[in-house]
mmCIF file of C-alpha atoms in Angstrom:
data_model
loop_
_atom_site.group_PDB
_atom_site.id
_atom_site.type_symbol
_atom_site.label_atom_id
_atom_site.label_comp_id
_atom_site.label_asym_id
_atom_site.label_seq_id
_atom_site.Cartn_x
_atom_site.Cartn_y
_atom_site.Cartn_z
ATOM 1 C CA MET A 785 12.341 16.294 -33.252
ATOM 2 C CA GLU A 786 14.552 14.848 -30.547
ATOM 3 C CA ASP A 787 14.709 18.338 -29.780
ATOM 4 C CA ARG A 788 11.481 19.042 -28.664
ATOM 5 C CA GLN A 789 10.575 16.103 -26.675
ATOM 6 C CA SER A 790 13.683 16.413 -25.075
ATOM 7 C CA GLY A 791 12.729 19.938 -23.979
ATOM 8 C CA SER A 792 8.526 18.876 -23.666
ATOM 9 C CA LEU A 793 10.183 15.409 -20.901
ATOM 10 C CA ALA A 794 12.820 18.507 -19.486
ATOM 11 C CA VAL A 795 9.586 19.982 -17.436
ATOM 12 C CA ARG A 796 7.930 16.323 -17.059
ATOM 13 C CA GLU A 797 11.141 14.168 -15.226
ATOM 14 C CA ALA A 798 11.123 17.383 -12.895
ATOM 15 C CA ASN A 799 7.544 16.937 -11.600
ATOM 16 C CA VAL A 800 6.731 13.317 -11.883
ATOM 17 C CA THR A 801 5.712 11.930 -8.719
ATOM 18 C CA HIS A 802 4.751 8.342 -7.496
ATOM 19 C CA THR A 803 0.881 9.326 -7.709
ATOM 20 C CA ALA A 804 1.439 9.800 -11.018
ATOM 21 C CA VAL A 805 3.320 6.385 -11.726
ATOM 22 C CA TYR A 806 0.457 4.682 -11.025
ATOM 23 C CA PHE A 807 -2.262 6.108 -12.326
ATOM 24 C CA CYS A 808 -0.641 6.002 -15.685
ATOM 25 C CA ALA A 809 -0.001 2.690 -14.923
ATOM 26 C CA ALA A 810 -4.153 1.618 -14.264
ATOM 27 C CA GLY A 811 -4.654 2.770 -17.272
ATOM 28 C CA LEU A 812 -7.389 1.507 -19.729
ATOM 29 C CA ALA A 813 -6.196 -1.772 -22.057
ATOM 30 C CA ALA A 814 -5.643 0.330 -24.889
ATOM 31 C CA VAL A 815 -2.811 2.573 -22.848
ATOM 32 C CA PRO A 816 0.747 1.654 -24.041
ATOM 33 C CA VAL A 817 1.486 -0.006 -20.300
ATOM 34 C CA PRO A 818 5.099 -0.957 -20.707
ATOM 35 C CA VAL A 819 5.281 -5.116 -19.005
ATOM 36 C CA GLN A 820 8.907 -4.960 -17.061
ATOM 37 C CA PRO A 821 10.107 -7.828 -15.051
ATOM 38 C CA GLY A 822 9.290 -8.775 -11.040
ATOM 39 C CA ASP A 823 11.423 -7.513 -8.010
ATOM 40 C CA LEU A 824 15.408 -8.484 -7.709
ATOM 41 C CA THR A 825 17.839 -8.741 -5.025
ATOM 42 C CA LEU A 826 21.908 -8.454 -6.016
ATOM 43 C CA GLN A 827 25.563 -8.100 -5.048
ATOM 44 C CA PRO A 828 27.260 -4.860 -5.172
ATOM 45 C CA GLY A 829 29.998 -5.616 -8.246
ATOM 46 C CA ALA A 830 26.815 -7.639 -10.159
ATOM 47 C CA ALA A 831 25.575 -6.508 -13.096
ATOM 48 C CA ILE A 832 22.404 -6.348 -14.070
ATOM 49 C CA THR A 833 20.029 -6.316 -17.799
ATOM 50 C CA LEU A 834 15.859 -4.713 -17.212
ATOM 51 C CA THR A 835 13.918 -5.058 -20.035
ATOM 52 C CA CYS A 836 10.234 -4.196 -20.844
ATOM 53 C CA SER A 837 7.933 -4.272 -23.694
ATOM 54 C CA LEU A 838 4.880 -3.446 -25.348
ATOM 55 C CA ALA A 839 1.777 -5.313 -26.446
ATOM 56 C CA SER A 840 1.294 -1.935 -29.459
ATOM 57 C CA ASP A 841 4.432 -1.260 -31.613
ATOM 58 C CA MET A 842 6.797 0.402 -29.614
ATOM 59 C CA SER A 843 8.741 1.945 -32.844
ATOM 60 C CA SER A 844 5.641 4.443 -32.545
ATOM 61 C CA TYR A 845 6.773 6.012 -28.936
ATOM 62 C CA THR A 846 9.915 7.341 -27.452
ATOM 63 C CA MET A 847 11.144 5.042 -24.627
ATOM 64 C CA LEU A 848 12.732 6.125 -21.814
ATOM 65 C CA TRP A 849 13.614 4.585 -17.482
ATOM 66 C CA TYR A 850 13.181 6.368 -14.474
ATOM 67 C CA ARG A 851 14.065 5.355 -11.110
ATOM 68 C CA GLN A 852 12.704 6.503 -7.869
ATOM 69 C CA HIS A 853 15.313 5.919 -5.089
ATOM 70 C CA VAL A 854 12.880 5.476 -1.735
ATOM 71 C CA TYR A 855 8.636 5.735 -2.099
ATOM 72 C CA GLY A 856 7.776 9.612 -1.768
ATOM 73 C CA ASP A 857 10.865 10.487 -2.737
ATOM 74 C CA PRO A 858 10.458 12.306 -6.899
ATOM 75 C CA ILE A 859 11.286 10.331 -9.692
ATOM 76 C CA GLU A 860 14.296 10.955 -11.913
ATOM 77 C CA PHE A 861 14.993 10.015 -15.542
ATOM 78 C CA ILE A 862 17.885 8.552 -16.736
ATOM 79 C CA ILE A 863 17.918 7.184 -20.100
ATOM 80 C CA LYS A 864 15.820 7.586 -23.146
ATOM 81 C CA GLU A 865 16.500 5.405 -26.382
ATOM 82 C CA TYR A 866 18.693 8.303 -28.159
ATOM 83 C CA ASP A 867 21.041 8.397 -25.648
ATOM 84 C CA THR A 868 22.116 4.939 -26.138
ATOM 85 C CA SER A 869 24.797 5.311 -22.712
ATOM 86 C CA ARG A 870 25.425 7.189 -19.300
ATOM 87 C CA GLY A 871 27.659 6.207 -17.271
ATOM 88 C CA ARG A 872 26.926 2.554 -16.047
ATOM 89 C CA PHE A 873 23.486 3.058 -17.246
ATOM 90 C CA LYS A 874 23.119 1.662 -20.828
ATOM 91 C CA ALA A 875 20.001 1.792 -23.277
ATOM 92 C CA THR A 876 19.447 -0.818 -26.172
ATOM 93 C CA LEU A 877 16.309 -0.628 -28.217
ATOM 94 C CA ASP A 878 14.597 -3.700 -29.868
ATOM 95 C CA THR A 879 12.170 -2.890 -32.322
ATOM 96 C CA LYS A 880 11.739 -5.748 -33.948
ATOM 97 C CA GLN A 881 11.808 -7.638 -30.948
ATOM 98 C CA ASN A 882 9.189 -4.753 -29.213
ATOM 99 C CA ARG A 883 12.421 -4.238 -26.244
ATOM 100 C CA PHE A 884 13.414 -1.821 -24.253
ATOM 101 C CA SER A 885 16.126 -2.240 -22.134
ATOM 102 C CA LEU A 886 18.502 -0.989 -19.408
ATOM 103 C CA GLY A 887 21.456 -2.168 -19.153
ATOM 104 C CA ILE A 888 23.779 -1.532 -15.308
ATOM 105 C CA SER A 889 27.412 -2.161 -14.594
ATOM 106 C CA GLU A 890 29.232 -2.706 -11.168
ATOM 107 C CA LEU A 891 26.074 -2.381 -9.022
ATOM 108 C CA GLN A 892 26.670 -0.192 -6.560
ATOM 109 C CA VAL A 893 24.310 0.398 -3.078
ATOM 110 C CA ASN A 894 22.822 3.408 -4.072
ATOM 111 C CA ASP A 895 21.642 1.943 -7.684
ATOM 112 C CA SER A 896 18.846 0.089 -5.090
ATOM 113 C CA GLY A 897 15.543 1.590 -5.866
ATOM 114 C CA THR A 898 12.207 0.939 -8.025
ATOM 115 C CA PHE A 899 12.998 0.783 -11.904
ATOM 116 C CA TYR A 900 10.193 2.364 -14.175
ATOM 117 C CA CYS A 901 10.219 2.214 -17.947
ATOM 118 C CA ALA A 902 7.945 4.873 -19.842
ATOM 119 C CA ALA A 903 6.699 5.277 -22.696
ATOM 120 C CA THR A 904 5.391 8.011 -24.799
ATOM 121 C CA ASN A 905 4.588 9.939 -28.510
ATOM 122 C CA SER A 906 2.801 13.284 -26.563
ATOM 123 C CA GLU A 907 1.754 13.585 -23.070
ATOM 124 C CA PRO A 908 1.460 12.215 -20.851
ATOM 125 C CA ALA A 909 4.035 9.392 -20.437
ATOM 126 C CA PHE A 910 2.522 6.053 -19.661
ATOM 127 C CA PHE A 911 4.290 3.844 -17.238
ATOM 128 C CA GLY A 912 5.360 0.149 -16.381
ATOM 129 C CA LYS A 913 4.293 -0.767 -12.738
ATOM 130 C CA GLY A 914 7.881 -0.549 -11.960
ATOM 131 C CA THR A 915 10.459 -3.515 -10.842
ATOM 132 C CA LYS A 916 11.674 -2.754 -7.437
ATOM 133 C CA LEU A 917 15.657 -3.604 -7.448
ATOM 134 C CA THR A 918 17.728 -3.642 -4.052
ATOM 135 C CA VAL A 919 21.525 -4.091 -3.862
ATOM 136 C CA LEU A 920 22.233 -5.697 -0.499
ATOM 137 C CA GLU A 921 24.307 -4.117 1.890
ATOM 138 C CA PRO A 922 27.470 -5.061 3.222
ATOM 139 C CA GLY A 923 26.973 -6.461 6.137
ATOM 140 C CA CYS A 924 23.188 -7.078 5.937
ATOM 141 C CA ILE A 925 21.952 -10.412 6.087
ATOM 142 C CA VAL A 926 18.569 -11.819 4.349
ATOM 143 C CA SER A 927 15.977 -12.144 7.050
ATOM 144 C CA PRO A 928 12.501 -13.666 6.372
ATOM 145 C CA PRO A 929 10.119 -11.981 8.291
ATOM 146 C CA THR A 930 8.182 -13.096 12.494
ATOM 147 C CA VAL A 931 4.767 -12.499 11.592
ATOM 148 C CA VAL A 932 1.953 -11.457 15.197
ATOM 149 C CA VAL A 933 -1.728 -10.343 14.967
ATOM 150 C CA LEU A 934 -2.727 -8.334 17.606
ATOM 151 C CA PRO A 935 -6.857 -8.242 18.432
ATOM 152 C CA PRO A 936 -8.114 -5.286 19.186
ATOM 153 C CA SER A 937 -8.236 -3.188 22.187
ATOM 154 C CA GLU A 938 -10.666 -3.425 24.514
ATOM 155 C CA LYS A 939 -11.158 0.288 24.136
ATOM 156 C CA GLU A 940 -11.386 0.637 21.101
ATOM 157 C CA CYS A 941 -15.756 0.760 20.303
ATOM 158 C CA ARG A 942 -16.149 3.440 17.892
ATOM 159 C CA ASP A 943 -15.813 5.212 14.799
ATOM 160 C CA ARG A 944 -16.665 8.596 12.964
ATOM 161 C CA LYS A 945 -20.212 7.146 12.035
ATOM 162 C CA GLU A 946 -20.499 5.790 15.098
ATOM 163 C CA GLN A 947 -20.489 2.786 13.829
ATOM 164 C CA LEU A 948 -18.750 -0.258 15.997
ATOM 165 C CA LYS A 949 -15.655 -1.185 14.800
ATOM 166 C CA LYS A 950 -12.611 -2.870 15.881
ATOM 167 C CA THR A 951 -9.299 -2.625 14.628
ATOM 168 C CA LEU A 952 -6.631 -6.204 14.875
ATOM 169 C CA VAL A 953 -2.892 -5.362 13.340
ATOM 170 C CA CYS A 954 -0.468 -7.269 11.713
ATOM 171 C CA VAL A 955 3.282 -6.612 12.386
ATOM 172 C CA ALA A 956 5.592 -7.808 9.561
ATOM 173 C CA SER A 957 9.606 -7.184 11.503
ATOM 174 C CA GLY A 958 12.982 -8.302 11.363
ATOM 175 C CA PHE A 959 13.406 -8.665 7.405
ATOM 176 C CA TYR A 960 15.910 -7.819 5.005
ATOM 177 C CA PRO A 961 15.445 -6.716 2.446
ATOM 178 C CA ASP A 962 12.326 -4.640 2.591
ATOM 179 C CA HIS A 963 10.826 -6.863 -0.369
ATOM 180 C CA VAL A 964 7.507 -7.626 1.174
ATOM 181 C CA SER A 965 3.353 -8.085 0.419
ATOM 182 C CA VAL A 966 0.521 -7.843 3.291
ATOM 183 C CA SER A 967 -2.808 -8.895 2.602
ATOM 184 C CA TRP A 968 -6.186 -10.427 5.113
ATOM 185 C CA THR A 969 -8.178 -12.665 4.991
ATOM 186 C CA VAL A 970 -11.304 -13.562 7.316
ATOM 187 C CA ASN A 971 -12.060 -17.771 7.336
ATOM 188 C CA GLY A 972 -9.617 -17.924 4.428
ATOM 189 C CA GLN A 973 -11.834 -15.494 2.087
ATOM 190 C CA SER A 974 -10.031 -12.536 0.716
ATOM 191 C CA VAL A 975 -10.798 -9.259 2.397
ATOM 192 C CA ILE A 976 -9.778 -5.491 1.375
ATOM 193 C CA LYS A 977 -12.175 -3.582 2.347
ATOM 194 C CA GLY A 978 -11.049 -1.991 5.813
ATOM 195 C CA VAL A 979 -7.409 -2.774 4.803
ATOM 196 C CA ALA A 980 -4.443 -0.356 5.634
ATOM 197 C CA SER A 981 -0.648 -1.034 5.691
ATOM 198 C CA ASP A 982 2.292 0.950 5.752
ATOM 199 C CA HIS A 983 4.261 1.580 3.277
ATOM 200 C CA PRO A 984 7.568 2.057 2.388
ATOM 201 C CA ALA A 985 8.625 -0.051 5.075
ATOM 202 C CA LEU A 986 10.572 0.794 8.333
ATOM 203 C CA ARG A 987 14.112 0.509 8.756
ATOM 204 C CA VAL A 988 15.292 -0.077 12.492
ATOM 205 C CA ASP A 989 18.568 -0.438 12.237
ATOM 206 C CA ASP A 990 19.352 -3.161 9.446
ATOM 207 C CA LYS A 991 15.982 -5.096 9.554
ATOM 208 C CA TYR A 992 12.569 -3.388 8.422
ATOM 209 C CA GLN A 993 9.524 -3.712 9.931
ATOM 210 C CA ILE A 994 5.793 -3.129 8.174
ATOM 211 C CA THR A 995 2.527 -2.477 10.230
ATOM 212 C CA SER A 996 -0.842 -3.541 8.237
ATOM 213 C CA ARG A 997 -4.510 -2.800 9.893
ATOM 214 C CA LEU A 998 -7.837 -4.392 9.345
ATOM 215 C CA ARG A 999 -11.126 -2.836 10.861
ATOM 216 C CA VAL A 1000 -14.496 -4.522 11.150
ATOM 217 C CA GLU A 1001 -17.576 -4.737 12.613
ATOM 218 C CA ALA A 1002 -17.493 -5.832 16.000
ATOM 219 C CA ARG A 1003 -19.778 -8.711 15.631
ATOM 220 C CA LYS A 1004 -18.021 -9.979 13.568
ATOM 221 C CA TRP A 1005 -14.853 -9.877 15.855
ATOM 222 C CA TYR A 1006 -17.002 -10.961 19.079
ATOM 223 C CA THR A 1007 -18.503 -14.379 16.567
ATOM 224 C CA GLY A 1008 -16.843 -17.329 18.231
ATOM 225 C CA GLY A 1009 -14.712 -19.353 15.303
ATOM 226 C CA ASN A 1010 -13.860 -15.963 12.754
ATOM 227 C CA ILE A 1011 -10.159 -17.080 11.870
ATOM 228 C CA PHE A 1012 -8.331 -13.694 10.828
ATOM 229 C CA THR A 1013 -5.372 -14.407 9.140
ATOM 230 C CA CYS A 1014 -2.528 -11.893 8.148
ATOM 231 C CA ASN A 1015 -0.678 -13.154 5.292
ATOM 232 C CA VAL A 1016 2.965 -11.942 4.530
ATOM 233 C CA SER A 1017 4.905 -12.214 0.956
ATOM 234 C CA PHE A 1018 9.041 -12.174 1.000
ATOM 235 C CA PHE A 1019 10.939 -12.152 -1.689
ATOM 236 C CA ASN A 1020 14.297 -13.513 -0.334
ATOM 237 C CA GLY A 1021 16.006 -13.252 -3.989
ATOM 238 C CA ASN A 1022 15.638 -16.591 -5.489
ATOM 239 C CA ASP A 1023 11.902 -17.457 -3.977
ATOM 240 C CA THR A 1024 9.269 -15.962 -2.214
ATOM 241 C CA ILE A 1025 8.440 -17.277 1.471
ATOM 242 C CA TYR A 1026 5.427 -17.164 2.509
ATOM 243 C CA THR A 1027 3.970 -16.083 6.415
ATOM 244 C CA SER A 1028 1.655 -15.992 8.133
ATOM 245 C CA ALA A 1029 0.025 -15.444 11.341
ATOM 246 C CA GLU A 1030 -3.910 -15.598 12.892
ATOM 247 C CA VAL A 1031 -6.168 -14.898 15.887
ATOM 248 C CA TYR A 1032 -9.459 -16.019 16.664
ATOM 249 C CA GLY A 1033 -12.577 -14.461 17.439
ATOM 250 C CA GLY A 1034 -14.938 -13.424 20.373
ATOM 251 C CA VAL A 1035 -11.368 -13.834 23.021
ATOM 252 C CA ASP A 1036 -11.692 -11.425 25.792
ATOM 253 C CA VAL A 1037 -8.230 -8.750 24.587
ATOM 254 C CA ARG A 1038 -7.378 -7.503 28.343
ATOM 255 C CA TRP A 1039 -5.411 -11.059 29.441
ATOM 256 C CA ILE A 1040 -3.458 -11.219 25.927
ATOM 257 C CA LYS A 1041 0.030 -10.371 25.277
ATOM 258 C CA THR A 1042 2.089 -11.226 21.839
ATOM 259 C CA GLU A 1043 4.982 -12.932 21.572
ATOM 260 C CA PRO A 1044 7.829 -12.339 21.002
ATOM 261 C CA ASP A 1045 9.051 -11.605 24.473
ATOM 262 C CA GLY A 1046 6.068 -10.578 25.544
ATOM 263 C CA GLU A 1047 5.010 -7.180 24.216
ATOM 264 C CA THR A 1048 2.024 -5.805 24.479
ATOM 265 C CA ARG A 1049 -0.135 -4.609 21.650
ATOM 266 C CA GLU A 1050 0.165 -0.500 22.854
ATOM 267 C CA GLU A 1051 3.892 -1.370 22.358
ATOM 268 C CA PHE A 1052 3.641 -1.949 18.769
ATOM 269 C CA VAL A 1053 0.807 0.391 18.420
ATOM 270 C CA LYS A 1054 3.488 2.969 19.188
ATOM 271 C CA VAL A 1055 5.435 1.829 16.557
ATOM 272 C CA THR A 1056 2.903 1.981 13.904
ATOM 273 C CA GLN A 1057 2.324 5.297 15.232
ATOM 274 C CA THR A 1058 6.186 6.332 14.771
ATOM 275 C CA ALA A 1059 5.796 4.464 10.953
ATOM 276 C CA LYS A 1060 3.078 6.805 10.387
ATOM 277 C CA LEU A 1061 4.734 9.591 10.994
ATOM 278 C CA SER A 1062 8.138 9.081 9.483
ATOM 279 C CA TYR A 1063 5.697 8.374 5.464
ATOM 280 C CA ILE A 1064 4.183 11.725 7.293
ATOM 281 C CA VAL A 1065 7.387 13.870 6.679
ATOM 282 C CA MET A 1066 8.196 11.637 2.869
ATOM 283 C CA ILE A 1067 5.235 13.021 2.472
ATOM 284 C CA VAL A 1068 6.201 16.934 2.885
ATOM 285 C CA LYS A 1069 9.683 17.014 1.424
ATOM 286 C CA ASN A 1070 7.765 15.587 -1.584
ATOM 287 C CA ILE A 1071 5.709 18.621 -1.443
ATOM 288 C CA VAL A 1072 8.452 21.031 -0.573
ATOM 289 C CA TYR A 1073 10.769 19.686 -3.339
ATOM 290 C CA GLY A 1074 7.677 19.936 -5.419
ATOM 291 C CA VAL A 1075 6.782 23.166 -4.587
ATOM 292 C CA PHE A 1076 10.988 24.274 -4.886
ATOM 293 C CA VAL A 1077 10.828 23.287 -8.720
ATOM 294 C CA THR A 1078 7.458 25.028 -9.675
ATOM 295 C CA ILE A 1079 9.263 28.391 -8.934
ATOM 296 C CA LEU A 1080 12.576 27.515 -10.246
ATOM 297 C CA ALA A 1081 11.204 26.516 -14.043
ATOM 298 C CA TRP A 1082 9.367 29.535 -13.535
ATOM 299 C CA LYS A 1083 12.183 31.942 -13.307
ATOM 300 C CA LEU A 1084 13.808 30.349 -16.058
ATOM 301 C CA GLY A 1085 10.901 31.205 -18.230
ATOM 302 C CA LEU A 1086 10.941 34.691 -16.552
ATOM 303 C CA GLY A 1087 14.752 35.370 -17.535
ATOM 304 C CA ARG A 1088 14.044 33.598 -21.374
ATOM 305 C CA SER A 1089 10.860 36.798 -21.766
ATOM 306 C CA HIS A 1090 13.328 39.543 -20.813
ATOM 307 C CA ALA A 1091 16.055 38.058 -23.174
ATOM 308 C CA THR A 1092 14.013 37.763 -25.673
ATOM 309 C CA ALA A 1093 12.407 41.205 -25.132
ATOM 310 C CA LYS A 1094 16.315 42.778 -25.212
ATOM 311 C CA LYS A 1095 16.937 41.541 -28.294
#
């Protein structure tokens, strides 16, 4: 039984992507989605134990841990319940408490990434939401973000459906580590429609920067008194720090410059475009890796077929 599961998992480990992870985690209530802790920030050399649980009986499933170093990279298998330990990684299964733990000793900077607990008794495996772990780099100082909201460009008029739209840009910069999330409100009310945030954050020297955009109807922007607010939450390893910036509708944007250092909206847009390009390159790398793994798996299967035929 264990050999059959290991062989089945070997193919899945090579092909799981971040898309598959979030699809499984967003399943129905009956799906055994593992519950995991939130973000963690630790110093090198420390030890950590990540623990996940299931609402259903864990003994009915094979439990596993995976890691994704950087968003867009392939998900890599670390350890399953039968392995017990692999180097600095140790797996512990407690079926009475319905808990499955991953212990990591002597943390290193390259241990940073998102760790996923998974449960399976057949295809597919069901993943938790993930725990983002950052092992702080020497010389890098934990810093909260500076947030600014850039009003729309006066040159922006229409979208592809010929409807009048305006785009506001929020820039959060100068933070470390990259444990941030961005949301928008209009007049204090949360909005999701028209929001697009970059992911992951862009590394600039020893700090990070992230941008988020909000597209609204032009008439809403030109209505005086409307308040558009960008809200950024940042986890510093101990507490979550909330920072926001806002801009008022009905403003003539031709004479507006932003702080700090008087950068113009166009300069921030250039940075945003750079972040988009980095994300596209990351996606292309992921696709190439998937094609490589598929070809390799096909060749290995073909080799086994020839060997069987000769016998």
